Amino acid sequence: MAPLPLWLLWLLLPLGPRAQKLPTRDEELFQMQVRDKAFFHDSSVLPDGAEISSYLFRDTPKRYFFVVEEDNTPLSVTVTPCDTPLEWRLSLQELPEEASGQGSGEQEPEPLEQQRPQATHEAGAELLSYQGNDVESFVSAGAPAGLYRLELLSTEKDAHFRVYATTTPASDQPYPELPYDPRVDVTALGRTTATLAWKPSPTASRLQQPVQYCVVVSRQHNFKSLCAVEAKLSADDAFMTAPKPGLDFSPFDFAHFGFPPGNPGKERGGPRARPPPRLGLATHSRPQADIQKVCIGNKNIFTVSDLKPDTQYYFDVFVANSRSNMSTAYVGTFARTREEAAQKTVELKDGKVTDVFVKRRGAKLLRFAPVSSHQKVAFFVHSCLDAVQVQVRRDGKLVLSQSVEGVRQFLLRGRPKAKYLLRLKGSRKGASLLKVLASMRPGKHAFPSLPEDTRIKAFDRLRTCSSATVAWLGTQERSKFCLYKKEVGDTYSDGQRRREQNQCLGPDTREKSEKVLCKYFHSRNPQRAVTTETVRGLQPGKAYLLDVYLVGHGGHSVKYQSKVVKTRRVC
């Protein structure tokens, strides 16, 4: 490993009380290329053509040095604040006359303690001073030779930042170019979606370099750099682990700053960086409540989904060079999603059944406003498939909240000019079908009252090659029961069974050939309200679906749970 020039060692060490003279410059020692990253370990020298990531403690300044060896050299220095505004300034200090490159290198340098200090330790001429969180650069087409000093300070909190310095900005071009119109446009906006579009980067079209775009959605603010986004996303995961106070660290120790270890890139300008996502594949960041990032390859249009209605979002787009892994920010925008459409309220009419469809995890509102005074109000809710959550409010006050499966009746005390609002919330399993009836005369328009157990029991010992005997529970009121059969295959699935379980489908939806019988039955004693029937005329070794329908006085029917029975093959 090549040693540092003595004049640079003298500069980086605290000044002693004795006068010193810098040695004659050895040209070979001034080659500040990044050929050996360990060369800069525990130093404050900026490499030429490589971006470094570093850390600032609050109110503790940090200094970096960069050497320009010849006059009229192009120079570019870029500072990227990651998670907090920074104060930074760049100044120029001229090299000592003996170190200007005119020495032959043959003269024996004087011992360090015999050298005299030059003006190198002075503050020098200030070239640029900036305060904020924007990505700012100092660019000069012909910078003079000298030692450039970069000073950074964070007064708000500990901060991460990145620095890139180069003397060949034209050939490096690490940051992707922006188009002539760098704005991000919202081309379509819905309640939960937003479509973004932007013009492609000239880096991809003109320079034929691989790029990919990353879209960032936030509910807080726009971001000036992808570095700031990553710092925000990874705040809980120690995106850049802060070094312990008092210990210096290598600017190339990228394993500590969110970059996995790997092979370096080019000989020049190739720092270790996280491997870019494959082009054309969307990659998502770890989701958080207020910010999300997704990289979408080289597409320049993207639709953001799963947004909240009537909410303001900030949208940013970053174009990243897949080779250097360095990025440039487009001009972000913001928009508010559309309001949730006012939910339509279904009006219930006294004594009339209303069919209701509720989407999976959806909700429906139903309103009942009696036109005359009333003492009682009855609500009949028939959930055809899965259980449904039912809430009833009377004049805005919640008076009922229950889960309903099958048929349920709710009897409420009436009030003059009272208005009732029903909210039906669907289940997580799937869509729900319901029949709802509201009446001020509960006894006249009642749905049939089902027993607690609506299963159909099949007697295995009474099963033959041509018949099957089943039983079911009845009611205390005289009701009409209809029994139907249908042959099904051996591959009868749970999905088919679920479709058959729609309790709202009545006997009128069945074929006449499937009807076994209809009869009236009841028992005052609930424990004895059991009826049995034998289904005859079946084929040996066949499976049959049996259904029982309970038909109420108003003509409304409710189906029991279906039962599949199979006849014997040999008798």
XYZ file of C-alpha atoms in Angstrom:
571
model
C 0.000 0.000 0.000
C 1.486 3.336 -1.069
C 2.126 5.847 1.748
C 0.386 9.204 1.921
C 2.428 12.233 0.779
C 4.212 13.791 3.705
C 2.631 17.194 3.055
C -0.839 15.593 3.232
C 0.067 13.741 6.429
C 1.204 17.029 7.888
C -2.109 18.620 6.895
C -4.246 15.916 8.450
C -2.303 15.898 11.715
C -2.745 18.617 14.351
C -0.335 21.489 13.865
C 2.668 21.374 16.200
C 4.251 24.375 17.846
C 7.425 24.094 15.751
C 7.797 25.549 12.248
C 7.919 22.925 9.490
C 8.590 22.841 5.745
C 6.688 20.611 3.327
C 8.716 18.151 1.246
C 9.081 18.399 -2.514
C 6.098 16.845 -4.283
C 6.528 13.362 -5.695
C 4.132 13.253 -8.674
C 3.558 9.545 -8.391
C 2.240 9.877 -4.852
C -0.429 12.359 -5.925
C -2.453 9.871 -7.966
C -5.702 9.864 -6.033
C -7.444 7.117 -7.950
C -9.407 4.480 -6.070
C -7.119 1.559 -6.841
C -6.816 0.443 -3.272
C -9.787 1.355 -1.080
C -7.813 0.464 2.027
C -5.543 3.402 1.113
C -8.204 5.745 2.462
C -8.992 3.778 5.596
C -9.415 6.028 8.614
C -8.641 9.104 6.527
C -10.656 12.131 5.420
C -9.554 12.096 1.807
C -12.298 12.009 -0.832
C -11.674 9.429 -3.572
C -11.800 10.629 -7.159
C -14.808 9.203 -9.011
C -16.483 7.261 -6.207
C -19.475 8.137 -4.042
C -18.984 7.691 -0.301
C -21.613 7.359 2.431
C -20.882 8.836 5.815
C -22.369 10.012 9.077
C -22.493 13.249 11.071
C -23.084 13.658 14.767
C -25.166 16.701 15.654
C -23.140 19.895 16.093
C -19.941 18.004 15.289
C -18.402 19.204 11.998
C -16.568 16.886 9.635
C -13.950 17.806 7.039
C -12.907 16.093 3.830
C -10.050 16.939 1.468
C -9.712 16.530 -2.268
C -6.629 17.183 -4.407
C -6.602 18.750 -7.866
C -3.114 18.308 -9.254
C -3.142 20.515 -12.363
C -4.629 23.863 -13.256
C -7.692 24.029 -15.542
C -8.947 20.634 -14.391
C -12.705 19.939 -14.543
C -14.102 19.487 -11.064
C -17.485 18.419 -9.701
C -18.381 17.925 -6.024
C -21.922 16.769 -5.109
C -23.340 16.525 -1.584
C -26.553 14.559 -0.952
C -28.229 15.031 2.473
C -30.130 11.857 3.363
C -32.328 12.445 6.381
C -31.837 16.008 7.621
C -30.721 19.420 6.263
C -26.972 20.049 6.278
C -24.677 23.049 6.290
C -21.641 22.606 4.054
C -19.016 24.751 2.378
C -16.262 24.080 -0.120
C -13.032 26.096 -0.040
C -9.741 26.084 -1.964
C -6.275 26.089 -0.476
C -3.312 26.487 -2.789
C -0.581 23.855 -2.709
C 2.848 24.977 -1.410
C 5.254 26.148 -4.064
C 7.578 23.200 -3.400
C 4.634 20.841 -3.906
C 3.427 22.329 -7.190
C 4.794 19.514 -9.261
C 7.935 21.346 -10.507
C 10.373 19.381 -8.350
C 12.343 16.596 -9.945
C 11.870 14.271 -7.040
C 15.647 13.696 -6.823
C 16.202 16.188 -4.009
C 16.347 14.595 -0.593
C 13.468 15.971 1.508
C 14.265 17.543 4.820
C 13.155 15.803 7.976
C 9.568 16.594 8.908
C 10.537 18.377 12.114
C 12.840 20.741 10.107
C 10.154 21.825 7.623
C 8.301 25.158 7.842
C 4.537 25.439 7.574
C 3.106 27.180 4.527
C -0.275 28.763 3.995
C -1.835 25.348 3.446
C -3.500 25.302 6.864
C -5.316 28.567 6.285
C -9.035 28.677 5.609
C -8.576 29.406 1.911
C -11.021 30.920 -0.573
C -14.645 29.870 -0.154
C -16.109 28.482 -3.369
C -19.604 27.443 -2.318
C -21.674 27.579 0.837
C -25.059 25.892 1.191
C -27.628 25.097 3.869
C -30.629 22.794 3.300
C -31.630 19.289 2.209
C -31.383 19.683 -1.575
C -28.819 17.783 -3.626
C -26.316 20.517 -4.526
C -23.139 20.483 -6.614
C -20.106 22.643 -7.209
C -19.084 22.421 -10.865
C -16.078 24.067 -12.507
C -14.903 23.534 -16.087
C -11.348 24.622 -15.215
C -10.539 24.429 -11.541
C -7.099 25.566 -10.335
C -4.677 23.106 -8.781
C -4.882 22.960 -5.046
C -6.267 21.282 -2.002
C -10.050 21.506 -1.708
C -11.648 21.281 1.693
C -15.265 20.238 2.274
C -16.764 21.009 5.692
C -20.138 19.578 6.741
C -22.293 20.244 9.808
C -25.704 19.057 11.017
C -27.357 21.241 13.663
C -30.708 19.408 13.901
C -29.757 15.796 14.612
C -27.336 13.037 13.706
C -27.399 12.691 9.941
C -26.383 10.523 7.013
C -25.073 11.977 3.790
C -23.279 11.080 0.570
C -20.461 12.857 -1.257
C -19.245 12.395 -4.821
C -16.190 14.183 -6.203
C -14.571 13.744 -9.607
C -12.095 15.416 -11.944
C -13.619 13.688 -15.000
C -17.330 14.560 -14.789
C -17.843 14.391 -18.572
C -16.749 10.772 -18.852
C -18.084 9.526 -15.495
C -21.708 10.716 -15.810
C -22.742 8.682 -12.750
C -26.014 10.522 -12.189
C -28.741 9.876 -14.810
C -29.877 12.918 -16.781
C -33.363 14.378 -16.484
C -35.463 15.229 -19.553
C -36.170 18.813 -20.561
C -39.454 18.549 -18.643
C -38.605 16.751 -15.374
C -42.074 16.934 -13.826
C -44.145 13.990 -12.647
C -47.749 14.227 -13.876
C -50.869 12.663 -12.367
C -52.784 11.529 -15.445
C -55.671 9.789 -13.671
C -56.987 9.949 -10.136
C -59.584 7.771 -8.425
C -60.683 7.025 -4.896
C -57.967 4.427 -4.311
C -55.689 4.745 -7.362
C -53.458 7.316 -9.039
C -51.755 6.957 -12.424
C -48.378 8.703 -12.794
C -46.454 9.476 -15.976
C -43.104 11.154 -16.695
C -40.791 11.674 -19.626
C -37.951 9.156 -20.013
C -34.400 9.988 -19.032
C -31.979 10.834 -21.882
C -29.493 8.515 -20.188
C -31.515 5.574 -21.462
C -32.538 6.941 -24.881
C -29.440 8.860 -25.986
C -26.608 7.303 -24.006
C -28.048 3.767 -24.166
C -27.273 3.153 -20.513
C -29.504 0.860 -18.428
C -31.750 2.739 -16.016
C -34.727 1.926 -13.879
C -37.351 4.118 -12.250
C -38.447 4.013 -8.622
C -41.797 5.469 -7.532
C -42.216 6.720 -3.972
C -45.591 7.461 -2.372
C -45.746 9.362 0.905
C -48.400 10.989 3.024
C -45.918 13.444 4.559
C -43.927 15.321 1.902
C -41.916 15.021 -1.291
C -38.349 13.745 -1.155
C -35.275 15.376 -2.677
C -33.236 12.178 -3.082
C -33.574 8.415 -3.079
C -31.053 8.426 -0.261
C -33.576 10.317 1.889
C -36.274 7.775 1.012
C -34.081 4.830 1.964
C -33.097 6.482 5.225
C -36.761 7.010 6.070
C -37.796 3.491 5.097
C -34.968 1.858 6.998
C -35.023 4.043 10.079
C -36.224 1.126 12.198
C -33.728 -1.274 10.638
C -30.606 0.891 11.138
C -30.235 1.721 7.453
C -26.881 3.320 8.230
C -25.547 2.227 11.572
C -23.956 5.209 13.263
C -20.328 4.740 14.329
C -19.522 5.135 17.982
C -18.546 8.670 19.000
C -14.854 9.281 18.916
C -14.082 6.497 16.446
C -13.331 7.271 12.842
C -14.363 4.841 10.140
C -13.617 4.071 6.538
C -15.780 5.792 3.930
C -15.539 2.528 1.974
C -16.839 0.332 4.755
C -20.116 0.086 2.890
C -21.212 -3.027 4.788
C -22.058 -0.673 7.667
C -24.055 1.749 5.563
C -26.794 -0.323 4.003
C -24.658 -1.877 1.218
C -23.995 -5.621 1.126
C -20.398 -6.703 0.586
C -19.486 -7.465 -2.994
C -16.920 -7.030 -5.702
C -15.974 -3.476 -6.569
C -17.087 -2.085 -9.887
C -14.842 -0.355 -12.352
C -11.266 0.513 -11.466
C -12.454 4.098 -11.308
C -15.822 5.214 -10.027
C -16.923 1.753 -8.937
C -17.846 1.760 -5.249
C -19.480 -1.228 -3.675
C -23.174 -0.708 -3.938
C -26.292 -2.734 -3.390
C -27.040 -4.677 -6.550
C -29.782 -2.895 -8.496
C -33.068 -4.712 -8.959
C -33.480 -6.519 -12.225
C -34.925 -4.323 -14.922
C -38.538 -4.933 -15.751
C -39.391 -6.435 -12.374
C -41.233 -4.388 -9.791
C -39.487 -4.462 -6.417
C -41.207 -3.247 -3.283
C -39.707 -1.781 -0.174
C -40.727 -2.847 3.286
C -44.249 -1.407 3.648
C -44.905 1.313 6.202
C -47.994 3.296 7.050
C -46.890 6.602 5.536
C -44.353 5.799 2.782
C -43.885 3.123 0.121
C -41.319 2.600 -2.625
C -41.549 0.401 -5.706
C -38.997 0.067 -8.514
C -40.656 -0.738 -11.846
C -37.830 -1.157 -14.372
C -37.683 1.168 -17.377
C -41.422 1.919 -17.677
C -42.360 5.594 -17.438
C -46.009 5.141 -16.451
C -47.292 3.513 -13.291
C -50.588 3.172 -11.416
C -50.452 3.328 -7.636
C -53.210 1.320 -5.947
C -54.538 0.645 -2.443
C -54.707 4.339 -1.569
C -57.207 5.796 0.873
C -60.080 7.965 -0.402
C -60.017 11.711 0.200
C -56.356 11.632 1.282
C -53.460 13.767 0.074
C -50.429 11.855 -1.242
C -47.005 13.005 -2.409
C -45.543 11.260 -5.456
C -41.843 11.143 -6.374
C -39.986 9.417 -9.203
C -36.253 8.655 -9.202
C -34.221 7.424 -12.146
C -31.294 5.213 -11.143
C -28.272 4.251 -13.216
C -28.106 0.469 -12.999
C -24.326 0.495 -13.416
C -23.360 3.117 -10.859
C -26.492 2.659 -8.721
C -26.675 6.443 -8.384
C -29.971 8.244 -8.875
C -31.539 11.571 -9.803
C -34.877 12.918 -8.597
C -37.642 14.141 -10.887
C -39.743 17.087 -9.763
C -42.341 15.439 -7.542
C -46.010 16.274 -7.276
C -48.955 15.736 -4.946
C -52.667 15.046 -5.292
C -55.693 14.205 -3.169
C -57.618 11.060 -3.970
C -61.311 11.364 -4.692
C -63.856 11.129 -1.923
C -65.612 7.868 -1.212
C -68.856 7.781 -3.152
C -71.826 8.445 -0.935
C -73.255 5.070 -0.084
C -76.727 4.630 -1.495
C -79.369 3.916 1.107
C -82.083 1.391 0.235
C -85.587 2.338 1.372
C -87.548 -0.468 3.057
C -91.306 -0.574 2.592
C -93.608 -1.843 5.290
C -94.324 -5.565 4.850
C -92.334 -5.985 1.616
C -89.329 -8.284 1.292
C -86.194 -6.624 -0.128
C -83.330 -8.591 -1.675
C -79.881 -7.281 -0.696
C -76.452 -8.120 -2.132
C -73.354 -7.277 -0.058
C -69.861 -7.581 -1.484
C -67.102 -9.421 0.374
C -66.172 -7.238 3.351
C -68.603 -4.676 1.979
C -71.567 -2.956 3.616
C -75.087 -1.856 2.713
C -77.390 0.696 4.343
C -81.162 0.258 4.555
C -83.609 2.843 5.869
C -87.072 2.298 7.304
C -89.257 5.333 8.058
C -92.808 4.347 9.160
C -95.436 6.721 7.805
C -97.673 6.389 10.873
C -97.333 5.971 14.609
C -96.388 2.489 15.761
C -95.893 0.574 18.976
C -93.521 -2.078 17.665
C -91.297 -2.656 14.651
C -90.102 -6.063 13.532
C -87.071 -6.651 11.315
C -86.654 -10.048 9.660
C -83.197 -10.754 8.281
C -82.537 -13.897 6.252
C -78.834 -14.463 5.538
C -78.730 -16.847 2.597
C -75.064 -17.872 2.840
C -72.527 -16.824 5.489
C -73.116 -14.919 8.696
C -73.688 -11.171 8.367
C -73.186 -8.440 10.967
C -76.405 -6.450 11.503
C -76.591 -3.054 13.203
C -79.786 -1.080 13.774
C -79.875 2.592 14.741
C -83.023 4.381 15.839
C -82.822 8.130 15.302
C -79.039 7.832 15.151
C -78.680 5.809 18.375
C -77.367 2.244 18.176
C -80.013 -0.137 19.570
C -78.905 -3.476 18.087
C -75.687 -5.137 16.880
C -75.632 -8.897 16.221
C -74.284 -11.517 13.868
C -77.020 -13.213 11.840
C -76.874 -16.626 10.204
C -80.011 -18.082 8.697
C -83.261 -16.354 9.689
C -83.487 -13.950 12.633
C -86.286 -11.709 13.864
C -85.656 -8.512 15.840
C -88.545 -6.843 17.664
C -88.026 -3.216 18.717
C -90.228 -0.844 20.667
C -91.550 1.928 18.487
C -91.367 5.685 18.933
C -93.362 8.458 17.276
C -91.824 9.580 13.984
C -88.794 7.368 14.614
C -86.488 6.491 11.699
C -84.439 3.295 11.540
C -81.133 2.709 9.779
C -79.855 -0.830 9.166
C -76.220 -1.500 8.328
C -75.380 -4.928 6.905
C -71.678 -5.838 6.801
C -70.508 -8.788 4.701
C -68.155 -11.525 5.827
C -64.523 -12.116 4.884
C -65.328 -15.418 3.159
C -67.309 -14.056 0.235
C -70.285 -12.071 -0.983
C -73.540 -12.235 0.975
C -77.147 -12.528 -0.146
C -79.938 -11.454 2.174
C -83.674 -10.987 2.346
C -84.836 -8.209 4.658
C -88.370 -7.366 5.757
C -89.534 -4.545 8.027
C -93.054 -4.403 9.388
C -95.144 -2.586 11.982
C -97.364 -5.745 12.151
C -94.918 -8.537 13.049
C -97.445 -11.387 13.154
C -98.766 -10.882 9.616
C -95.638 -10.785 7.470
C -93.322 -13.012 9.463
C -90.679 -15.210 7.889
C -90.952 -18.884 8.888
C -89.345 -19.585 12.246
C -86.602 -22.175 11.908
C -85.566 -24.610 14.634
C -82.146 -24.125 16.159
C -80.808 -27.204 14.350
C -81.428 -27.205 10.588
C -79.475 -30.348 9.747
C -80.941 -33.322 7.900
C -80.108 -36.673 9.510
C -79.737 -39.837 7.372
C -80.172 -43.279 8.955
C -77.417 -45.564 7.702
C -79.086 -48.772 8.899
C -82.257 -47.951 6.944
C -80.333 -47.256 3.740
C -81.029 -49.707 0.886
C -80.162 -50.049 -2.800
C -83.247 -48.016 -3.792
C -84.179 -45.898 -0.773
C -82.883 -43.631 1.995
C -84.593 -42.594 5.236
C -84.001 -39.112 6.650
C -85.348 -36.972 9.524
C -85.375 -33.285 10.446
C -86.679 -31.031 13.203
C -89.956 -29.185 12.779
C -91.540 -26.202 14.510
C -94.211 -25.588 17.125
C -96.367 -23.809 14.560
C -98.098 -25.645 11.771
C -95.802 -25.213 8.759
C -95.348 -26.634 5.312
C -92.254 -28.743 4.566
C -91.156 -29.827 1.075
C -88.541 -32.523 0.386
C -86.505 -32.586 -2.854
C -83.857 -34.958 -4.241
C -81.223 -34.651 -7.006
C -78.692 -37.164 -8.226
C -75.069 -35.922 -7.994
C -71.803 -37.452 -9.122
C -69.106 -38.988 -6.977
C -66.990 -35.841 -7.575
C -69.475 -33.568 -5.809
C -67.178 -30.830 -4.432
C -67.341 -28.407 -1.520
C -67.675 -25.564 -4.005
C -70.770 -27.156 -5.504
C -72.092 -27.819 -2.019
C -71.629 -24.127 -1.154
C -73.575 -23.033 -4.220
C -76.342 -25.439 -3.252
C -76.408 -23.952 0.268
C -78.070 -20.712 -0.820
C -80.977 -20.762 1.628
C -82.807 -18.046 -0.247
C -83.434 -20.265 -3.276
C -86.914 -21.666 -2.843
C -88.723 -24.736 -4.210
C -89.727 -22.715 -7.281
C -86.125 -22.987 -8.509
C -86.209 -26.812 -8.535
C -87.284 -29.187 -11.284
C -90.669 -30.859 -10.821
C -89.019 -34.259 -11.218
C -86.853 -33.543 -8.144
C -89.843 -33.105 -5.804
C -90.420 -35.966 -3.363
C -93.335 -34.564 -1.291
C -94.759 -31.593 0.602
C -96.550 -31.963 3.968
C -97.689 -29.959 6.965
C -96.252 -30.739 10.363
C -95.884 -29.258 13.836
C -95.656 -30.245 17.497
C -96.336 -28.233 20.643
C -93.500 -30.087 22.336
C -90.194 -28.994 20.704
C -88.501 -32.217 21.786
C -91.041 -34.271 19.807
C -91.104 -31.987 16.738
C -89.300 -34.546 14.580
C -90.496 -35.933 11.285
C -89.077 -38.742 9.124
C -89.478 -39.595 5.469
C -88.257 -42.396 3.203
C -87.125 -41.415 -0.269
C -87.815 -44.255 -2.706
C -87.123 -45.021 -6.343
C -83.370 -44.434 -6.115
C -80.661 -46.241 -8.116
C -78.109 -48.594 -6.481
C -74.686 -47.116 -5.691
C -75.730 -43.549 -6.558
C -75.267 -40.309 -4.571
C -78.255 -37.997 -4.033
C -78.528 -34.434 -2.710
C -81.532 -34.061 -0.367
C -83.052 -30.669 0.536
C -85.851 -29.688 2.897
C -87.701 -26.364 2.488
C -89.762 -24.707 5.214
C -92.467 -22.529 3.608
C -93.946 -19.715 5.702
C -97.440 -18.184 5.666
C -96.333 -15.322 3.474
C -94.871 -17.692 0.895
C -91.262 -17.088 1.967
C -89.241 -20.271 2.213
C -86.047 -21.244 4.037
C -83.886 -24.215 3.098
C -82.339 -26.578 5.600
C -78.709 -27.634 5.298
C -78.286 -29.954 2.305
C -77.476 -33.614 2.847
C -75.771 -36.061 0.482
C -76.704 -39.743 0.846
C -75.537 -42.738 -1.156
C -77.525 -45.907 -1.765
C -76.019 -49.360 -1.288
C -74.489 -51.090 -4.283
C -75.544 -54.614 -3.264
C -78.596 -55.573 -1.222
